[in-house]
């Protein structure tokens, strides 16, 4: 006999950039929802876009069997932000139309709740939809680990393993050629991945968006290493790293100057600056989307499964307007308002910065 449940039918979507663990989370929600509570599950394709276009299908158990270890998302994803286009397209009311279409399809599909699996943007949209009267439950995923309200998000651990392996591989080639290697990792606004991978991979310089760098401090550090007999170095930079001069400019001006400079991305820019100031032979590597692809780590599978099953419990109890989260060693939930419109950046007094500097890394300042 199935247990009693408040939610009879729910829709589920994955939105924003994909990451390892999305399928594990889908399975984590759907298995108990179906097996234990007998809920009807509507799979929504391609994030919020699928709900706007009513691109949906009923999920059967065979859809969420055997997906625990698979990378990507069986539902597809997109960066569709219905509320954002609302203000941008005020003239043609495209955004109004999108939100109205979501509400209409939610009702037409007979949903009691919408489960949204995503990062800051996805959970922010979820919160806004709940203010429009929809029942929403959120799950936190991102390789950036920058969601407010949860200690950890799934995707981060897998990306960290990939980034660390890449740094390890750069070490041997850097050493063979006596070169400086700059590796660029994802993280536009938050430098968690660069900080953790920098420490795990023994980076000599670690550059975060939260700590604008001084090229002379970097050069000094690399030259000191060379004087100490270390003729190679590894610089780990978050893609959003910026110089202290750039930090004084507004976003538009910063973008204009970068375009003028012609560096394809921050790794190339820093590599050029290092060569110019130190004369050391320097190479750039941009790790890119490999950080988001492939199978989830064991830890991400566990995290995504725990968060997924916790979300199923919220559905069963009819506790809507919440995002499941990790708090210390427990799975819990917070109001969807908690992560909405925020980014969890690395605080300047975070213990990992002390850890990095204690083992000789320069934070660019
Ligand atoms: O949100 C995760 C993230 O991986 C960021 O670190 C990165 O800047 C961004 O996605 C890029 O993704 P896309 O090109 O898919 O927008």
Short mmCIF file of C-alpha atoms and ligand atoms in Angstrom, two decimals:
data_model
loop_
_atom_site.label_atom_id
_atom_site.label_comp_id
_atom_site.label_asym_id
_atom_site.label_seq_id
_atom_site.Cartn_x
_atom_site.Cartn_y
_atom_site.Cartn_z
CA UNK A 1 0.00 0.00 0.00
CA UNK A 2 1.23 3.49 -0.88
CA UNK A 3 1.74 6.02 1.92
CA UNK A 4 -0.53 9.06 2.11
CA UNK A 5 0.74 12.11 0.25
CA UNK A 6 -0.38 15.68 -0.28
CA UNK A 7 1.20 15.99 -3.75
CA UNK A 8 -0.49 13.79 -6.34
CA UNK A 9 1.19 15.13 -9.48
CA UNK A 10 4.37 17.14 -9.84
CA UNK A 11 6.50 18.43 -12.69
CA UNK A 12 10.28 18.29 -12.64
CA UNK A 13 12.80 20.31 -14.65
CA UNK A 14 16.56 20.89 -14.69
CA UNK A 15 17.68 24.41 -15.57
CA UNK A 16 20.81 26.52 -15.91
CA UNK A 17 24.20 25.03 -16.82
CA UNK A 18 24.24 21.26 -16.46
CA UNK A 19 26.52 19.44 -14.04
CA UNK A 20 27.30 15.91 -12.89
CA UNK A 21 24.64 14.61 -10.49
CA UNK A 22 21.51 15.99 -12.17
CA UNK A 23 20.28 12.52 -13.12
CA UNK A 24 21.10 11.20 -9.65
CA UNK A 25 18.93 14.01 -8.24
CA UNK A 26 16.06 13.28 -10.66
CA UNK A 27 16.20 9.64 -9.61
CA UNK A 28 16.42 10.67 -5.94
CA UNK A 29 13.18 12.64 -6.22
CA UNK A 30 11.30 10.32 -8.56
CA UNK A 31 11.94 6.90 -7.03
CA UNK A 32 10.42 7.57 -3.61
CA UNK A 33 7.78 9.83 -5.13
CA UNK A 34 6.67 6.99 -7.40
CA UNK A 35 7.45 3.85 -5.36
CA UNK A 36 6.51 5.09 -1.92
CA UNK A 37 3.85 7.68 -2.63
CA UNK A 38 2.48 6.74 -6.08
CA UNK A 39 2.79 10.28 -7.42
CA UNK A 40 2.33 11.11 -11.10
CA UNK A 41 5.49 12.67 -12.51
CA UNK A 42 5.64 15.04 -15.46
CA UNK A 43 9.12 15.46 -16.92
CA UNK A 44 9.62 18.94 -18.35
CA UNK A 45 12.20 19.24 -21.14
CA UNK A 46 14.90 21.91 -21.38
CA UNK A 47 14.36 23.81 -18.15
CA UNK A 48 11.80 26.58 -17.90
CA UNK A 49 11.61 26.71 -21.71
CA UNK A 50 9.82 23.35 -21.68
CA UNK A 51 7.20 24.69 -19.31
CA UNK A 52 6.67 27.76 -21.49
CA UNK A 53 6.33 25.62 -24.62
CA UNK A 54 4.58 22.73 -22.87
CA UNK A 55 7.28 20.34 -23.98
CA UNK A 56 6.61 17.63 -21.41
CA UNK A 57 6.11 13.89 -21.00
CA UNK A 58 4.83 11.59 -18.30
CA UNK A 59 7.80 9.89 -16.63
CA UNK A 60 7.60 6.15 -16.12
CA UNK A 61 9.87 4.23 -13.71
CA UNK A 62 11.98 3.01 -16.63
CA UNK A 63 12.81 6.67 -17.33
CA UNK A 64 14.54 7.06 -13.99
CA UNK A 65 16.02 3.60 -13.64
CA UNK A 66 19.72 3.23 -14.39
CA UNK A 67 20.48 6.94 -14.51
CA UNK A 68 22.33 7.35 -11.20
CA UNK A 69 25.76 7.41 -12.79
CA UNK A 70 24.93 9.22 -16.02
CA UNK A 71 26.30 12.70 -16.72
CA UNK A 72 24.16 15.53 -18.12
CA UNK A 73 20.41 15.45 -17.61
CA UNK A 74 17.78 13.16 -19.13
CA UNK A 75 15.42 16.14 -19.14
CA UNK A 76 17.69 18.56 -20.99
CA UNK A 77 18.47 22.06 -19.71
CA UNK A 78 18.40 25.67 -20.84
CA UNK A 79 19.24 29.07 -19.45
CA UNK A 80 15.73 30.38 -20.05
CA UNK A 81 14.87 33.02 -17.42
CA UNK A 82 11.22 33.92 -17.93
CA UNK A 83 11.19 36.83 -15.50
CA UNK A 84 14.34 38.37 -16.90
CA UNK A 85 12.88 38.72 -20.38
CA UNK A 86 9.86 40.28 -18.69
CA UNK A 87 11.66 43.54 -18.03
CA UNK A 88 13.96 43.38 -21.05
CA UNK A 89 11.13 42.86 -23.47
CA UNK A 90 8.72 45.21 -21.80
CA UNK A 91 7.68 46.55 -25.19
CA UNK A 92 6.50 43.34 -26.69
CA UNK A 93 5.54 41.72 -23.40
CA UNK A 94 7.50 38.57 -24.19
CA UNK A 95 8.31 38.05 -20.52
CA UNK A 96 4.70 38.56 -19.47
CA UNK A 97 3.72 35.99 -22.03
CA UNK A 98 6.32 33.50 -20.76
CA UNK A 99 5.22 33.74 -17.13
CA UNK A 100 1.56 33.50 -18.15
CA UNK A 101 2.36 30.45 -20.30
CA UNK A 102 4.14 28.79 -17.37
CA UNK A 103 1.17 29.39 -15.09
CA UNK A 104 -1.27 28.19 -17.74
CA UNK A 105 0.69 25.00 -18.49
CA UNK A 106 1.22 24.29 -14.78
CA UNK A 107 -2.56 24.27 -14.37
CA UNK A 108 -3.30 22.44 -17.61
CA UNK A 109 -0.85 19.68 -16.64
CA UNK A 110 -2.65 19.32 -13.31
CA UNK A 111 0.51 19.93 -11.29
CA UNK A 112 0.33 20.22 -7.53
CA UNK A 113 3.96 21.29 -7.44
CA UNK A 114 6.94 22.09 -9.65
CA UNK A 115 10.35 20.70 -8.71
CA UNK A 116 13.20 22.85 -10.04
CA UNK A 117 16.75 21.53 -10.01
CA UNK A 118 19.29 24.26 -10.62
CA UNK A 119 21.54 27.02 -9.40
CA UNK A 120 20.98 30.59 -8.25
CA UNK A 121 18.96 31.62 -11.32
CA UNK A 122 16.77 28.53 -11.29
CA UNK A 123 15.93 28.81 -7.60
CA UNK A 124 15.37 32.56 -7.97
CA UNK A 125 12.85 31.87 -10.74
CA UNK A 126 11.32 29.18 -8.54
CA UNK A 127 10.88 31.71 -5.75
CA UNK A 128 9.29 34.23 -8.13
CA UNK A 129 6.92 31.59 -9.46
CA UNK A 130 5.92 30.69 -5.91
CA UNK A 131 5.06 34.38 -5.40
CA UNK A 132 2.85 34.07 -8.50
CA UNK A 133 0.92 31.33 -6.70
CA UNK A 134 2.68 28.16 -7.92
CA UNK A 135 3.88 25.49 -5.52
CA UNK A 136 7.62 25.06 -5.99
CA UNK A 137 10.36 22.94 -4.42
CA UNK A 138 14.00 23.65 -5.33
CA UNK A 139 17.17 21.56 -5.33
CA UNK A 140 20.65 23.17 -5.37
CA UNK A 141 23.10 22.10 -8.10
CA UNK A 142 26.13 23.92 -9.44
CA UNK A 143 29.80 23.35 -10.00
CA UNK A 144 30.31 26.88 -8.65
CA UNK A 145 29.10 25.98 -5.12
CA UNK A 146 27.73 29.51 -4.82
CA UNK A 147 24.13 28.96 -3.71
CA UNK A 148 23.13 30.76 -0.53
CA UNK A 149 21.24 28.60 1.98
CA UNK A 150 23.13 25.33 1.50
CA UNK A 151 26.60 24.36 2.67
CA UNK A 152 27.11 22.30 -0.46
CA UNK A 153 25.62 21.90 -3.92
CA UNK A 154 26.02 18.80 -6.03
CA UNK A 155 28.23 19.10 -9.10
CA UNK A 156 30.99 20.87 -7.23
CA UNK A 157 32.80 17.76 -6.03
CA UNK A 158 32.90 16.21 -9.51
CA UNK A 159 34.17 19.44 -11.07
CA UNK A 160 36.77 19.70 -8.31
CA UNK A 161 38.07 16.23 -9.13
CA UNK A 162 38.31 17.06 -12.85
CA UNK A 163 40.03 20.39 -12.18
CA UNK A 164 42.47 18.83 -9.71
CA UNK A 165 43.42 16.12 -12.18
CA UNK A 166 44.04 18.75 -14.83
CA UNK A 167 46.33 20.70 -12.47
CA UNK A 168 48.20 17.48 -11.64
CA UNK A 169 48.76 16.88 -15.35
CA UNK A 170 49.96 20.44 -15.88
CA UNK A 171 52.52 19.99 -13.11
CA UNK A 172 54.56 17.42 -14.96
CA UNK A 173 54.64 19.30 -18.24
CA UNK A 174 55.37 22.60 -16.45
CA UNK A 175 58.30 20.94 -14.69
CA UNK A 176 59.68 19.35 -17.87
CA UNK A 177 59.76 22.68 -19.70
CA UNK A 178 60.48 25.04 -16.79
CA UNK A 179 57.33 26.95 -17.60
CA UNK A 180 54.62 28.85 -15.82
CA UNK A 181 51.24 27.26 -16.52
CA UNK A 182 48.07 29.28 -16.05
CA UNK A 183 44.90 27.23 -15.79
CA UNK A 184 41.50 28.87 -15.97
CA UNK A 185 38.62 27.22 -14.10
CA UNK A 186 34.92 28.09 -14.15
CA UNK A 187 33.52 30.60 -11.67
CA UNK A 188 32.49 34.03 -12.89
CA UNK A 189 31.59 35.60 -9.58
CA UNK A 190 32.59 33.00 -6.99
CA UNK A 191 36.02 31.42 -6.76
CA UNK A 192 35.21 28.28 -4.74
CA UNK A 193 36.29 25.90 -7.48
CA UNK A 194 39.58 27.70 -8.13
CA UNK A 195 40.31 27.93 -4.40
CA UNK A 196 39.60 24.28 -3.65
CA UNK A 197 41.24 22.92 -6.81
CA UNK A 198 44.16 25.29 -6.23
CA UNK A 199 44.73 23.83 -2.78
CA UNK A 200 44.05 20.22 -3.90
CA UNK A 201 46.41 20.56 -6.87
CA UNK A 202 49.12 22.53 -5.05
CA UNK A 203 48.71 25.72 -7.11
CA UNK A 204 51.46 28.29 -6.54
CA UNK A 205 49.21 31.24 -7.33
CA UNK A 206 45.42 31.15 -6.85
CA UNK A 207 43.30 33.97 -8.25
CA UNK A 208 39.67 34.51 -7.28
CA UNK A 209 37.07 37.04 -8.48
CA UNK A 210 36.66 38.06 -4.84
CA UNK A 211 40.33 39.11 -4.48
CA UNK A 212 41.48 41.41 -7.32
CA UNK A 213 45.08 40.56 -8.14
CA UNK A 214 48.20 42.68 -8.35
CA UNK A 215 50.45 41.48 -11.17
CA UNK A 216 53.56 42.71 -9.38
CA UNK A 217 52.71 40.52 -6.36
CA UNK A 218 52.29 37.52 -8.67
CA UNK A 219 55.56 38.28 -10.46
CA UNK A 220 57.39 38.67 -7.14
CA UNK A 221 56.10 35.30 -5.96
CA UNK A 222 57.10 33.50 -9.18
CA UNK A 223 60.56 35.09 -9.14
CA UNK A 224 61.07 34.10 -5.50
CA UNK A 225 60.15 30.53 -6.39
CA UNK A 226 62.63 30.59 -9.26
CA UNK A 227 65.35 31.96 -6.97
CA UNK A 228 64.54 29.13 -4.55
CA UNK A 229 65.22 26.60 -7.32
CA UNK A 230 61.66 26.05 -8.50
CA UNK A 231 61.82 26.79 -12.16
CA UNK A 232 58.16 26.07 -12.89
CA UNK A 233 54.90 27.34 -11.39
CA UNK A 234 51.17 26.70 -11.60
CA UNK A 235 48.71 29.59 -11.56
CA UNK A 236 45.07 28.63 -10.94
CA UNK A 237 42.65 31.38 -11.97
CA UNK A 238 38.88 31.53 -11.74
CA UNK A 239 37.39 32.75 -15.03
CA UNK A 240 36.08 35.82 -13.22
CA UNK A 241 39.48 36.82 -11.78
CA UNK A 242 40.34 40.46 -12.37
CA UNK A 243 43.21 42.83 -11.68
CA UNK A 244 43.05 45.51 -8.99
CA UNK A 245 43.02 48.14 -11.74
CA UNK A 246 40.03 46.48 -13.39
CA UNK A 247 38.20 46.23 -10.08
CA UNK A 248 37.95 50.04 -10.10
CA UNK A 249 36.09 50.06 -13.43
CA UNK A 250 32.43 49.42 -14.06
CA UNK A 251 31.47 46.20 -15.84
CA UNK A 252 30.93 47.86 -19.22
CA UNK A 253 34.28 49.63 -19.24
CA UNK A 254 36.06 46.49 -18.06
CA UNK A 255 34.49 44.55 -20.93
CA UNK A 256 35.45 47.23 -23.43
CA UNK A 257 39.09 47.25 -22.30
CA UNK A 258 39.32 43.46 -22.42
CA UNK A 259 37.95 43.47 -25.94
CA UNK A 260 40.49 46.08 -26.91
CA UNK A 261 43.27 43.95 -25.44
CA UNK A 262 42.13 40.97 -27.45
CA UNK A 263 42.81 38.21 -24.88
CA UNK A 264 40.31 35.39 -25.44
CA UNK A 265 39.95 34.92 -21.66
CA UNK A 266 41.57 35.64 -18.31
CA UNK A 267 44.14 32.79 -18.53
CA UNK A 268 45.63 34.28 -21.69
CA UNK A 269 45.63 37.75 -20.23
CA UNK A 270 47.43 36.65 -17.05
CA UNK A 271 49.89 34.51 -19.05
CA UNK A 272 50.76 37.55 -21.15
CA UNK A 273 51.15 39.77 -18.10
CA UNK A 274 53.42 37.22 -16.43
CA UNK A 275 55.63 36.90 -19.50
CA UNK A 276 55.81 40.66 -19.82
CA UNK A 277 56.71 41.30 -16.16
CA UNK A 278 58.96 38.29 -15.47
CA UNK A 279 60.19 37.12 -18.86
CA UNK A 280 59.25 33.56 -17.84
CA UNK A 281 57.89 31.31 -20.54
CA UNK A 282 54.17 30.97 -19.79
CA UNK A 283 51.31 28.95 -21.27
CA UNK A 284 47.55 29.15 -20.78
CA UNK A 285 45.01 26.32 -20.46
CA UNK A 286 41.26 26.88 -20.33
CA UNK A 287 39.58 23.80 -18.89
CA UNK A 288 36.09 24.85 -20.00
CA UNK A 289 33.13 22.52 -20.24
CA UNK A 290 35.00 19.35 -19.32
CA UNK A 291 34.41 20.61 -15.76
CA UNK A 292 30.68 20.10 -16.21
CA UNK A 293 30.65 16.90 -18.21
CA UNK A 294 30.77 13.21 -17.44
CA UNK A 295 29.85 10.98 -14.54
CA UNK A 296 29.27 12.37 -11.05
CA UNK A 297 31.74 11.59 -8.26
CA UNK A 298 30.63 9.20 -5.51
CA UNK A 299 30.19 12.15 -3.18
CA UNK A 300 27.97 14.02 -5.68
CA UNK A 301 25.86 10.91 -6.24
CA UNK A 302 25.27 10.66 -2.50
CA UNK A 303 24.56 14.38 -2.17
CA UNK A 304 22.18 14.50 -5.14
CA UNK A 305 20.38 11.36 -3.95
CA UNK A 306 20.00 12.70 -0.39
CA UNK A 307 18.72 16.07 -1.60
CA UNK A 308 16.40 14.38 -4.09
CA UNK A 309 14.83 12.08 -1.52
CA UNK A 310 14.45 15.02 0.90
CA UNK A 311 12.61 16.91 -1.86
CA UNK A 312 10.27 13.92 -2.30
CA UNK A 313 9.46 14.12 1.42
CA UNK A 314 8.63 17.84 1.09
CA UNK A 315 6.29 16.94 -1.78
CA UNK A 316 4.61 14.23 0.27
CA UNK A 317 4.06 16.63 3.16
CA UNK A 318 2.96 19.50 0.92
CA UNK A 319 5.78 21.72 2.22
CA UNK A 320 6.20 24.00 -0.75
CA UNK A 321 8.15 27.21 -1.40
CA UNK A 322 11.32 25.55 -0.09
CA UNK A 323 14.77 24.54 -1.31
CA UNK A 324 16.34 21.40 0.13
CA UNK A 325 19.81 22.01 1.51
CA UNK A 326 22.77 20.65 3.43
CA UNK A 327 23.29 22.23 6.79
CA UNK A 328 26.33 20.83 8.61
CA UNK A 329 25.86 17.07 8.45
CA UNK A 330 22.11 17.17 7.94
CA UNK A 331 19.74 17.46 5.05
CA UNK A 332 17.26 20.24 5.68
CA UNK A 333 15.32 22.87 3.76
CA UNK A 334 15.15 26.67 3.64
CA UNK A 335 12.60 29.07 2.20
CA UNK A 336 13.13 29.60 -1.54
CA UNK A 337 13.61 33.23 -0.69
CA UNK A 338 16.94 32.38 0.98
CA UNK A 339 18.91 31.67 -2.24
CA UNK A 340 16.89 34.08 -4.39
CA UNK A 341 18.86 36.85 -6.10
CA UNK A 342 22.04 36.11 -4.14
CA UNK A 343 25.45 34.59 -4.73
CA UNK A 344 27.59 32.94 -2.08
CA UNK A 345 31.07 34.28 -2.71
CA UNK A 346 34.30 33.32 -0.92
CA UNK A 347 34.61 35.52 2.18
CA UNK A 348 38.07 37.12 2.58
CA UNK A 349 38.49 35.45 5.97
CA UNK A 350 37.59 31.95 4.78
CA UNK A 351 39.85 29.34 6.38
CA UNK A 352 40.81 27.89 2.99
CA UNK A 353 42.57 31.13 2.09
CA UNK A 354 44.73 30.74 5.20
CA UNK A 355 45.27 27.10 4.29
CA UNK A 356 46.40 28.05 0.79
CA UNK A 357 48.79 30.75 1.96
CA UNK A 358 50.15 28.57 4.78
CA UNK A 359 51.37 26.06 2.19
CA UNK A 360 53.01 28.78 0.12
CA UNK A 361 50.35 29.83 -2.40
CA UNK A 362 50.10 33.46 -3.37
CA UNK A 363 46.52 34.79 -3.61
CA UNK A 364 47.60 37.49 -6.02
CA UNK A 365 47.90 40.23 -3.42
O1 LIG B 1 26.86 28.18 -13.65
C1 LIG B 1 27.92 27.32 -13.84
C2 LIG B 1 28.86 27.76 -14.89
O2 LIG B 1 29.60 26.60 -15.02
C3 LIG B 1 29.77 28.95 -14.63
O3 LIG B 1 30.87 28.74 -13.81
C4 LIG B 1 30.16 29.33 -16.02
O4 LIG B 1 30.61 30.63 -16.11
C5 LIG B 1 28.90 29.14 -16.75
O5 LIG B 1 28.26 28.05 -16.12
C6 LIG B 1 29.03 29.01 -18.22
O6 LIG B 1 28.00 28.25 -18.77
P1 LIG B 1 27.19 28.51 -20.11
O7 LIG B 1 28.18 28.77 -21.17
O8 LIG B 1 26.46 27.22 -20.27
O9 LIG B 1 26.28 29.65 -19.88
#
